[in-house]
JSON list of C-alpha atoms in Angstrom, two decimals:
[
{"chain": "A", "resi": 1032, "resn": "MET", "atom": "CA", "xyz": [96.50, 97.68, 154.03]},
{"chain": "A", "resi": 1033, "resn": "THR", "atom": "CA", "xyz": [95.33, 94.29, 152.85]},
{"chain": "A", "resi": 1034, "resn": "GLU", "atom": "CA", "xyz": [91.68, 95.38, 152.87]},
{"chain": "A", "resi": 1035, "resn": "ALA", "atom": "CA", "xyz": [92.52, 98.45, 150.78]},
{"chain": "A", "resi": 1036, "resn": "ARG", "atom": "CA", "xyz": [93.68, 96.17, 147.98]},
{"chain": "A", "resi": 1037, "resn": "ARG", "atom": "CA", "xyz": [90.36, 94.32, 147.80]},
{"chain": "A", "resi": 1038, "resn": "TYR", "atom": "CA", "xyz": [87.97, 95.25, 145.01]},
{"chain": "A", "resi": 1039, "resn": "GLY", "atom": "CA", "xyz": [84.56, 93.68, 144.59]},
{"chain": "A", "resi": 1040, "resn": "GLY", "atom": "CA", "xyz": [85.33, 91.43, 147.56]},
{"chain": "A", "resi": 1041, "resn": "GLN", "atom": "CA", "xyz": [88.41, 89.93, 145.85]},
{"chain": "A", "resi": 1042, "resn": "SER", "atom": "CA", "xyz": [92.10, 90.18, 146.63]},
{"chain": "A", "resi": 1043, "resn": "ALA", "atom": "CA", "xyz": [94.67, 90.94, 143.92]},
{"chain": "A", "resi": 1044, "resn": "ALA", "atom": "CA", "xyz": [95.62, 87.25, 143.82]},
{"chain": "A", "resi": 1045, "resn": "GLU", "atom": "CA", "xyz": [91.98, 86.22, 143.42]},
{"chain": "A", "resi": 1046, "resn": "ARG", "atom": "CA", "xyz": [91.50, 88.69, 140.59]},
{"chain": "A", "resi": 1047, "resn": "ASP", "atom": "CA", "xyz": [94.61, 87.33, 138.86]},
{"chain": "A", "resi": 1048, "resn": "ASP", "atom": "CA", "xyz": [93.26, 83.78, 139.24]},
{"chain": "A", "resi": 1049, "resn": "GLY", "atom": "CA", "xyz": [90.01, 84.88, 137.64]},
{"chain": "A", "resi": 1050, "resn": "ARG", "atom": "CA", "xyz": [91.84, 86.54, 134.74]},
{"chain": "A", "resi": 1051, "resn": "ARG", "atom": "CA", "xyz": [94.03, 83.46, 134.25]},
{"chain": "A", "resi": 1052, "resn": "THR", "atom": "CA", "xyz": [90.96, 81.22, 134.15]},
{"chain": "A", "resi": 1053, "resn": "ARG", "atom": "CA", "xyz": [89.18, 83.46, 131.64]},
{"chain": "A", "resi": 1054, "resn": "LEU", "atom": "CA", "xyz": [92.29, 83.61, 129.45]},
{"chain": "A", "resi": 1055, "resn": "ARG", "atom": "CA", "xyz": [92.58, 79.81, 129.46]},
{"chain": "A", "resi": 1056, "resn": "GLU", "atom": "CA", "xyz": [88.92, 79.49, 128.51]},
{"chain": "A", "resi": 1057, "resn": "ALA", "atom": "CA", "xyz": [89.31, 82.03, 125.71]},
{"chain": "A", "resi": 1058, "resn": "ALA", "atom": "CA", "xyz": [92.54, 80.38, 124.49]},
{"chain": "A", "resi": 1059, "resn": "LEU", "atom": "CA", "xyz": [90.87, 76.97, 124.51]},
{"chain": "A", "resi": 1060, "resn": "GLU", "atom": "CA", "xyz": [88.03, 78.28, 122.37]},
{"chain": "A", "resi": 1061, "resn": "LEU", "atom": "CA", "xyz": [90.09, 80.39, 119.95]},
{"chain": "A", "resi": 1062, "resn": "PHE", "atom": "CA", "xyz": [93.22, 78.22, 119.62]},
{"chain": "A", "resi": 1063, "resn": "GLY", "atom": "CA", "xyz": [91.05, 75.11, 119.56]},
{"chain": "A", "resi": 1064, "resn": "THR", "atom": "CA", "xyz": [88.69, 76.29, 116.82]},
{"chain": "A", "resi": 1065, "resn": "GLN", "atom": "CA", "xyz": [90.61, 78.83, 114.74]},
{"chain": "A", "resi": 1066, "resn": "GLY", "atom": "CA", "xyz": [94.23, 77.87, 115.36]},
{"chain": "A", "resi": 1067, "resn": "TYR", "atom": "CA", "xyz": [97.02, 79.30, 117.48]},
{"chain": "A", "resi": 1068, "resn": "ALA", "atom": "CA", "xyz": [98.73, 81.22, 114.66]},
{"chain": "A", "resi": 1069, "resn": "SER", "atom": "CA", "xyz": [95.60, 83.10, 113.61]},
{"chain": "A", "resi": 1070, "resn": "VAL", "atom": "CA", "xyz": [94.72, 84.51, 117.05]},
{"chain": "A", "resi": 1071, "resn": "SER", "atom": "CA", "xyz": [96.23, 87.78, 118.27]},
{"chain": "A", "resi": 1072, "resn": "ILE", "atom": "CA", "xyz": [96.78, 88.74, 121.88]},
{"chain": "A", "resi": 1073, "resn": "ASP", "atom": "CA", "xyz": [94.31, 91.62, 121.47]},
{"chain": "A", "resi": 1074, "resn": "ARG", "atom": "CA", "xyz": [91.63, 89.22, 120.28]},
{"chain": "A", "resi": 1075, "resn": "LEU", "atom": "CA", "xyz": [92.40, 86.78, 123.07]},
{"chain": "A", "resi": 1076, "resn": "CYS", "atom": "CA", "xyz": [92.15, 89.53, 125.66]},
{"chain": "A", "resi": 1077, "resn": "SER", "atom": "CA", "xyz": [88.90, 90.83, 124.19]},
{"chain": "A", "resi": 1078, "resn": "ALA", "atom": "CA", "xyz": [87.32, 87.37, 124.36]},
{"chain": "A", "resi": 1079, "resn": "ALA", "atom": "CA", "xyz": [88.54, 86.89, 127.94]},
{"chain": "A", "resi": 1080, "resn": "LYS", "atom": "CA", "xyz": [87.53, 90.41, 129.01]},
{"chain": "A", "resi": 1081, "resn": "VAL", "atom": "CA", "xyz": [91.08, 90.98, 130.25]},
{"chain": "A", "resi": 1082, "resn": "SER", "atom": "CA", "xyz": [93.14, 94.07, 129.44]},
{"chain": "A", "resi": 1083, "resn": "THR", "atom": "CA", "xyz": [96.41, 93.62, 127.59]},
{"chain": "A", "resi": 1084, "resn": "ARG", "atom": "CA", "xyz": [98.14, 95.20, 130.59]},
{"chain": "A", "resi": 1085, "resn": "HIS", "atom": "CA", "xyz": [96.81, 92.46, 132.83]},
{"chain": "A", "resi": 1086, "resn": "PHE", "atom": "CA", "xyz": [97.62, 89.82, 130.19]},
{"chain": "A", "resi": 1087, "resn": "TYR", "atom": "CA", "xyz": [101.30, 90.81, 130.27]},
{"chain": "A", "resi": 1088, "resn": "GLN", "atom": "CA", "xyz": [101.28, 90.70, 134.05]},
{"chain": "A", "resi": 1089, "resn": "LEU", "atom": "CA", "xyz": [100.39, 87.02, 133.78]},
{"chain": "A", "resi": 1090, "resn": "HIS", "atom": "CA", "xyz": [102.14, 85.93, 130.56]},
{"chain": "A", "resi": 1091, "resn": "SER", "atom": "CA", "xyz": [105.13, 87.32, 128.72]},
{"chain": "A", "resi": 1092, "resn": "SER", "atom": "CA", "xyz": [103.82, 86.32, 125.28]},
{"chain": "A", "resi": 1093, "resn": "LYS", "atom": "CA", "xyz": [101.12, 84.44, 123.36]},
{"chain": "A", "resi": 1094, "resn": "GLU", "atom": "CA", "xyz": [103.48, 81.47, 123.36]},
{"chain": "A", "resi": 1095, "resn": "ASP", "atom": "CA", "xyz": [103.50, 81.49, 127.15]},
{"chain": "A", "resi": 1096, "resn": "MET", "atom": "CA", "xyz": [99.71, 81.49, 127.06]},
{"chain": "A", "resi": 1097, "resn": "LEU", "atom": "CA", "xyz": [99.78, 78.40, 124.83]},
{"chain": "A", "resi": 1098, "resn": "LEU", "atom": "CA", "xyz": [102.21, 76.65, 127.16]},
{"chain": "A", "resi": 1099, "resn": "ASP", "atom": "CA", "xyz": [100.05, 77.51, 130.17]},
{"chain": "A", "resi": 1100, "resn": "LEU", "atom": "CA", "xyz": [97.00, 76.01, 128.47]},
{"chain": "A", "resi": 1101, "resn": "TYR", "atom": "CA", "xyz": [98.93, 72.95, 127.27]},
{"chain": "A", "resi": 1102, "resn": "ALA", "atom": "CA", "xyz": [100.28, 72.40, 130.78]},
{"chain": "A", "resi": 1103, "resn": "SER", "atom": "CA", "xyz": [96.77, 72.51, 132.24]},
{"chain": "A", "resi": 1104, "resn": "LEU", "atom": "CA", "xyz": [95.55, 69.94, 129.68]},
{"chain": "A", "resi": 1105, "resn": "THR", "atom": "CA", "xyz": [98.49, 67.55, 130.06]},
{"chain": "A", "resi": 1106, "resn": "THR", "atom": "CA", "xyz": [98.48, 67.81, 133.87]},
{"chain": "A", "resi": 1107, "resn": "ALA", "atom": "CA", "xyz": [94.80, 66.87, 133.95]},
{"chain": "A", "resi": 1108, "resn": "SER", "atom": "CA", "xyz": [95.43, 63.96, 131.55]},
{"chain": "A", "resi": 1109, "resn": "LEU", "atom": "CA", "xyz": [98.35, 62.61, 133.58]},
{"chain": "A", "resi": 1110, "resn": "GLU", "atom": "CA", "xyz": [96.29, 62.83, 136.77]},
{"chain": "A", "resi": 1111, "resn": "ASP", "atom": "CA", "xyz": [93.59, 60.75, 135.06]},
{"chain": "A", "resi": 1112, "resn": "VAL", "atom": "CA", "xyz": [96.19, 58.20, 133.95]},
{"chain": "A", "resi": 1113, "resn": "VAL", "atom": "CA", "xyz": [97.74, 57.91, 137.41]},
{"chain": "A", "resi": 1114, "resn": "GLU", "atom": "CA", "xyz": [94.29, 57.51, 138.99]},
{"chain": "A", "resi": 1115, "resn": "SER", "atom": "CA", "xyz": [93.44, 54.81, 136.43]},
{"chain": "A", "resi": 1116, "resn": "LEU", "atom": "CA", "xyz": [96.63, 52.88, 137.24]},
{"chain": "A", "resi": 1117, "resn": "ARG", "atom": "CA", "xyz": [95.91, 53.20, 140.96]},
{"chain": "A", "resi": 1118, "resn": "ARG", "atom": "CA", "xyz": [92.33, 52.00, 140.48]},
{"chain": "A", "resi": 1119, "resn": "ASN", "atom": "CA", "xyz": [93.48, 49.00, 138.42]},
{"chain": "A", "resi": 1120, "resn": "GLU", "atom": "CA", "xyz": [96.26, 47.92, 140.75]},
{"chain": "A", "resi": 1121, "resn": "GLY", "atom": "CA", "xyz": [96.68, 44.13, 140.51]},
{"chain": "A", "resi": 1122, "resn": "GLU", "atom": "CA", "xyz": [95.08, 43.83, 137.08]},
{"chain": "A", "resi": 1123, "resn": "SER", "atom": "CA", "xyz": [96.93, 42.49, 134.03]},
{"chain": "A", "resi": 1124, "resn": "ILE", "atom": "CA", "xyz": [99.03, 44.79, 131.90]},
{"chain": "A", "resi": 1125, "resn": "SER", "atom": "CA", "xyz": [96.43, 44.54, 129.13]},
{"chain": "A", "resi": 1126, "resn": "VAL", "atom": "CA", "xyz": [93.72, 45.87, 131.43]},
{"chain": "A", "resi": 1127, "resn": "ARG", "atom": "CA", "xyz": [95.95, 48.51, 132.99]},
{"chain": "A", "resi": 1128, "resn": "LEU", "atom": "CA", "xyz": [97.19, 49.75, 129.63]},
{"chain": "A", "resi": 1129, "resn": "ARG", "atom": "CA", "xyz": [93.72, 49.79, 128.05]},
{"chain": "A", "resi": 1130, "resn": "GLU", "atom": "CA", "xyz": [92.20, 51.69, 130.97]},
{"chain": "A", "resi": 1131, "resn": "ALA", "atom": "CA", "xyz": [95.11, 54.15, 131.23]},
{"chain": "A", "resi": 1132, "resn": "VAL", "atom": "CA", "xyz": [95.04, 54.97, 127.52]},
{"chain": "A", "resi": 1133, "resn": "GLY", "atom": "CA", "xyz": [91.27, 55.42, 127.72]},
{"chain": "A", "resi": 1134, "resn": "ALA", "atom": "CA", "xyz": [91.64, 57.73, 130.71]},
{"chain": "A", "resi": 1135, "resn": "TYR", "atom": "CA", "xyz": [94.14, 59.82, 128.77]},
{"chain": "A", "resi": 1136, "resn": "LEU", "atom": "CA", "xyz": [92.10, 60.05, 125.57]},
{"chain": "A", "resi": 1137, "resn": "ARG", "atom": "CA", "xyz": [88.57, 60.40, 126.99]},
{"chain": "A", "resi": 1138, "resn": "PRO", "atom": "CA", "xyz": [88.64, 64.08, 128.04]},
{"chain": "A", "resi": 1139, "resn": "LEU", "atom": "CA", "xyz": [90.44, 65.06, 124.82]},
{"chain": "A", "resi": 1140, "resn": "LEU", "atom": "CA", "xyz": [87.92, 63.25, 122.64]},
{"chain": "A", "resi": 1141, "resn": "ALA", "atom": "CA", "xyz": [85.07, 64.73, 124.66]},
{"chain": "A", "resi": 1142, "resn": "ASP", "atom": "CA", "xyz": [86.22, 68.20, 123.61]},
{"chain": "A", "resi": 1143, "resn": "PRO", "atom": "CA", "xyz": [87.64, 68.48, 120.06]},
{"chain": "A", "resi": 1144, "resn": "ARG", "atom": "CA", "xyz": [89.17, 71.86, 120.99]},
{"chain": "A", "resi": 1145, "resn": "LYS", "atom": "CA", "xyz": [91.41, 70.13, 123.53]},
{"chain": "A", "resi": 1146, "resn": "ALA", "atom": "CA", "xyz": [92.31, 67.44, 121.02]},
{"chain": "A", "resi": 1147, "resn": "ARG", "atom": "CA", "xyz": [93.29, 70.04, 118.43]},
{"chain": "A", "resi": 1148, "resn": "ILE", "atom": "CA", "xyz": [95.52, 71.90, 120.88]},
{"chain": "A", "resi": 1149, "resn": "ALA", "atom": "CA", "xyz": [97.15, 68.78, 122.35]},
{"chain": "A", "resi": 1150, "resn": "PHE", "atom": "CA", "xyz": [97.76, 67.02, 119.02]},
{"chain": "A", "resi": 1151, "resn": "VAL", "atom": "CA", "xyz": [97.92, 69.75, 116.36]},
{"chain": "A", "resi": 1152, "resn": "GLU", "atom": "CA", "xyz": [98.42, 73.34, 117.50]},
{"chain": "A", "resi": 1153, "resn": "ILE", "atom": "CA", "xyz": [101.24, 72.52, 119.89]},
{"chain": "A", "resi": 1154, "resn": "VAL", "atom": "CA", "xyz": [103.42, 70.95, 117.17]},
{"chain": "A", "resi": 1155, "resn": "GLY", "atom": "CA", "xyz": [106.27, 72.98, 115.66]},
{"chain": "A", "resi": 1156, "resn": "VAL", "atom": "CA", "xyz": [105.48, 76.32, 117.29]},
{"chain": "A", "resi": 1157, "resn": "SER", "atom": "CA", "xyz": [109.03, 76.94, 118.51]},
{"chain": "A", "resi": 1158, "resn": "ALA", "atom": "CA", "xyz": [112.04, 75.11, 119.93]},
{"chain": "A", "resi": 1159, "resn": "ARG", "atom": "CA", "xyz": [110.86, 75.90, 123.46]},
{"chain": "A", "resi": 1160, "resn": "VAL", "atom": "CA", "xyz": [107.35, 74.58, 122.86]},
{"chain": "A", "resi": 1161, "resn": "GLU", "atom": "CA", "xyz": [108.73, 71.47, 121.13]},
{"chain": "A", "resi": 1162, "resn": "GLU", "atom": "CA", "xyz": [110.93, 70.81, 124.15]},
{"chain": "A", "resi": 1163, "resn": "ARG", "atom": "CA", "xyz": [107.85, 70.90, 126.40]},
{"chain": "A", "resi": 1164, "resn": "ARG", "atom": "CA", "xyz": [105.83, 68.70, 124.03]},
{"chain": "A", "resi": 1165, "resn": "LEU", "atom": "CA", "xyz": [108.62, 66.14, 123.70]},
{"chain": "A", "resi": 1166, "resn": "GLY", "atom": "CA", "xyz": [109.13, 66.18, 127.45]},
{"chain": "A", "resi": 1167, "resn": "PHE", "atom": "CA", "xyz": [105.50, 65.19, 127.94]},
{"chain": "A", "resi": 1168, "resn": "ARG", "atom": "CA", "xyz": [105.81, 62.52, 125.24]},
{"chain": "A", "resi": 1169, "resn": "ASN", "atom": "CA", "xyz": [108.90, 61.08, 126.92]},
{"chain": "A", "resi": 1170, "resn": "GLY", "atom": "CA", "xyz": [107.00, 60.93, 130.20]},
{"chain": "A", "resi": 1171, "resn": "ILE", "atom": "CA", "xyz": [104.30, 58.82, 128.56]},
{"chain": "A", "resi": 1172, "resn": "ILE", "atom": "CA", "xyz": [106.93, 56.52, 127.02]},
{"chain": "A", "resi": 1173, "resn": "ALA", "atom": "CA", "xyz": [108.69, 56.12, 130.37]},
{"chain": "A", "resi": 1174, "resn": "LEU", "atom": "CA", "xyz": [105.37, 55.17, 131.95]},
{"chain": "A", "resi": 1175, "resn": "VAL", "atom": "CA", "xyz": [104.78, 52.49, 129.30]},
{"chain": "A", "resi": 1176, "resn": "GLU", "atom": "CA", "xyz": [108.31, 51.14, 129.78]},
{"chain": "A", "resi": 1177, "resn": "SER", "atom": "CA", "xyz": [107.79, 51.02, 133.54]},
{"chain": "A", "resi": 1178, "resn": "GLU", "atom": "CA", "xyz": [104.51, 49.14, 133.18]},
{"chain": "A", "resi": 1179, "resn": "THR", "atom": "CA", "xyz": [105.97, 46.51, 130.83]},
{"chain": "A", "resi": 1180, "resn": "LYS", "atom": "CA", "xyz": [109.01, 46.03, 133.06]},
{"chain": "A", "resi": 1181, "resn": "ALA", "atom": "CA", "xyz": [106.77, 45.48, 136.07]},
{"chain": "A", "resi": 1182, "resn": "ALA", "atom": "CA", "xyz": [104.66, 43.01, 134.09]},
{"chain": "A", "resi": 1183, "resn": "ALA", "atom": "CA", "xyz": [107.80, 41.05, 133.18]},
{"chain": "A", "resi": 1184, "resn": "GLU", "atom": "CA", "xyz": [108.89, 40.98, 136.81]},
{"chain": "A", "resi": 1185, "resn": "ARG", "atom": "CA", "xyz": [105.48, 39.55, 137.73]},
{"chain": "A", "resi": 1186, "resn": "GLY", "atom": "CA", "xyz": [106.02, 36.82, 135.13]},
{"chain": "A", "resi": 1187, "resn": "GLU", "atom": "CA", "xyz": [103.02, 38.06, 133.18]},
{"chain": "A", "resi": 1188, "resn": "VAL", "atom": "CA", "xyz": [104.87, 38.55, 129.90]},
{"chain": "A", "resi": 1189, "resn": "VAL", "atom": "CA", "xyz": [107.65, 36.55, 128.31]},
{"chain": "A", "resi": 1190, "resn": "ARG", "atom": "CA", "xyz": [110.23, 39.28, 128.40]},
{"chain": "A", "resi": 1191, "resn": "ALA", "atom": "CA", "xyz": [110.53, 43.01, 128.96]},
{"chain": "A", "resi": 1192, "resn": "ALA", "atom": "CA", "xyz": [112.02, 43.91, 125.59]},
{"chain": "A", "resi": 1193, "resn": "ASP", "atom": "CA", "xyz": [112.84, 47.47, 124.65]},
{"chain": "A", "resi": 1194, "resn": "VAL", "atom": "CA", "xyz": [109.36, 48.88, 123.99]},
{"chain": "A", "resi": 1195, "resn": "ARG", "atom": "CA", "xyz": [110.42, 52.45, 123.28]},
{"chain": "A", "resi": 1196, "resn": "PHE", "atom": "CA", "xyz": [109.98, 52.04, 119.53]},
{"chain": "A", "resi": 1197, "resn": "ARG", "atom": "CA", "xyz": [106.46, 50.62, 119.96]},
{"chain": "A", "resi": 1198, "resn": "ALA", "atom": "CA", "xyz": [105.58, 53.28, 122.54]},
{"chain": "A", "resi": 1199, "resn": "LEU", "atom": "CA", "xyz": [106.70, 55.96, 120.09]},
{"chain": "A", "resi": 1200, "resn": "ALA", "atom": "CA", "xyz": [104.52, 54.34, 117.43]},
{"chain": "A", "resi": 1201, "resn": "MET", "atom": "CA", "xyz": [101.58, 54.41, 119.84]},
{"chain": "A", "resi": 1202, "resn": "VAL", "atom": "CA", "xyz": [102.05, 58.12, 120.60]},
{"chain": "A", "resi": 1203, "resn": "GLY", "atom": "CA", "xyz": [102.53, 58.94, 116.92]},
{"chain": "A", "resi": 1204, "resn": "ALA", "atom": "CA", "xyz": [99.41, 56.98, 116.01]},
{"chain": "A", "resi": 1205, "resn": "ALA", "atom": "CA", "xyz": [97.43, 58.91, 118.63]},
{"chain": "A", "resi": 1206, "resn": "ASN", "atom": "CA", "xyz": [98.52, 62.20, 117.06]},
{"chain": "A", "resi": 1207, "resn": "VAL", "atom": "CA", "xyz": [97.54, 61.18, 113.53]},
{"chain": "A", "resi": 1208, "resn": "ILE", "atom": "CA", "xyz": [94.32, 59.36, 114.42]},
{"chain": "A", "resi": 1209, "resn": "VAL", "atom": "CA", "xyz": [92.93, 61.99, 116.78]},
{"chain": "A", "resi": 1210, "resn": "HIS", "atom": "CA", "xyz": [93.84, 64.77, 114.34]},
{"chain": "A", "resi": 1211, "resn": "ASP", "atom": "CA", "xyz": [91.99, 62.99, 111.55]},
{"chain": "A", "resi": 1212, "resn": "TRP", "atom": "CA", "xyz": [89.01, 62.37, 113.82]},
{"chain": "A", "resi": 1213, "resn": "SER", "atom": "CA", "xyz": [88.90, 66.03, 114.85]},
{"chain": "A", "resi": 1214, "resn": "ILE", "atom": "CA", "xyz": [88.55, 66.99, 111.18]},
{"chain": "A", "resi": 1215, "resn": "HIS", "atom": "CA", "xyz": [86.12, 64.20, 110.21]},
{"chain": "A", "resi": 1216, "resn": "ARG", "atom": "CA", "xyz": [84.16, 63.58, 113.41]},
{"chain": "A", "resi": 1217, "resn": "SER", "atom": "CA", "xyz": [81.11, 62.33, 111.49]},
{"chain": "A", "resi": 1218, "resn": "ARG", "atom": "CA", "xyz": [83.04, 59.17, 110.57]},
{"chain": "A", "resi": 1219, "resn": "SER", "atom": "CA", "xyz": [82.89, 57.73, 114.07]},
{"chain": "A", "resi": 1220, "resn": "GLY", "atom": "CA", "xyz": [81.94, 58.70, 117.58]},
{"chain": "A", "resi": 1221, "resn": "ALA", "atom": "CA", "xyz": [84.41, 59.41, 120.36]},
{"chain": "A", "resi": 1222, "resn": "ALA", "atom": "CA", "xyz": [83.57, 56.17, 122.19]},
{"chain": "A", "resi": 1223, "resn": "ALA", "atom": "CA", "xyz": [84.22, 54.06, 119.07]},
{"chain": "A", "resi": 1224, "resn": "LEU", "atom": "CA", "xyz": [87.52, 55.82, 118.42]},
{"chain": "A", "resi": 1225, "resn": "GLU", "atom": "CA", "xyz": [88.60, 55.39, 122.04]},
{"chain": "A", "resi": 1226, "resn": "LYS", "atom": "CA", "xyz": [87.91, 51.64, 121.93]},
{"chain": "A", "resi": 1227, "resn": "ALA", "atom": "CA", "xyz": [89.67, 51.21, 118.59]},
{"chain": "A", "resi": 1228, "resn": "PHE", "atom": "CA", "xyz": [92.75, 53.08, 119.76]},
{"chain": "A", "resi": 1229, "resn": "CYS", "atom": "CA", "xyz": [92.89, 51.24, 123.10]},
{"chain": "A", "resi": 1230, "resn": "ASP", "atom": "CA", "xyz": [92.79, 47.95, 121.15]},
{"chain": "A", "resi": 1231, "resn": "LEU", "atom": "CA", "xyz": [95.65, 49.20, 118.98]},
{"chain": "A", "resi": 1232, "resn": "ALA", "atom": "CA", "xyz": [97.70, 50.31, 121.99]},
{"chain": "A", "resi": 1233, "resn": "VAL", "atom": "CA", "xyz": [97.37, 46.90, 123.64]},
{"chain": "A", "resi": 1234, "resn": "GLU", "atom": "CA", "xyz": [98.31, 45.15, 120.39]},
{"chain": "A", "resi": 1235, "resn": "LEU", "atom": "CA", "xyz": [101.36, 47.37, 119.91]},
{"chain": "A", "resi": 1236, "resn": "ILE", "atom": "CA", "xyz": [102.70, 47.17, 123.45]},
{"chain": "A", "resi": 1237, "resn": "VAL", "atom": "CA", "xyz": [101.52, 43.89, 124.93]},
{"chain": "A", "resi": 1238, "resn": "GLY", "atom": "CA", "xyz": [101.93, 41.94, 121.70]},
{"chain": "A", "resi": 1239, "resn": "HIS", "atom": "CA", "xyz": [105.48, 43.27, 121.45]},
{"chain": "A", "resi": 1240, "resn": "VAL", "atom": "CA", "xyz": [106.59, 42.33, 124.95]},
{"chain": "A", "resi": 1241, "resn": "ASN", "atom": "CA", "xyz": [105.19, 38.83, 124.50]},
{"chain": "A", "resi": 1242, "resn": "ALA", "atom": "CA", "xyz": [107.12, 38.30, 121.25]},
{"chain": "A", "resi": 1243, "resn": "ASN", "atom": "CA", "xyz": [109.88, 35.70, 121.17]}
]
């Protein structure tokens, strides 16, 4: 019975995985270059070489497709951040923060399509999408708060003040700066932007927790 369901050497689950991958690749290209609102499901399916019937077996709507892609991008970014913090265990908060922010930004800056989706196309789509976006943002803020609290407990900073406001400013700055860079990439390279933003993040967060 199981063998009868195999086509081209693939099981139904493997075929679905292939369709999901092709849809993510097509969504990354189309949403990331032409904008989420301007792309129809038919066009997405055509680019992915997936039938609309199979699309609706995997996603209930175009919005679900956007959330699936956004989840894959943010999951990869968070994994890079966690690995950076693990790798820099024992370093100062300035080093840990700089490296973690760089790990988060680097893959997005390496692919302007990802930057556009993560910082532009995801904003204001619907209440459900906003909830997901703000949930990710709050996770980043909680991570910053945890790092500064740990630094204070180590005696590395003067006090662990409430850094939520500064962390929000950091996230907001990332949105605006990366969006502007994605439009005017000739102004500076990705490496220069990453360094400049990491400097800003350290100034915002570490300078704040060391304030009297």
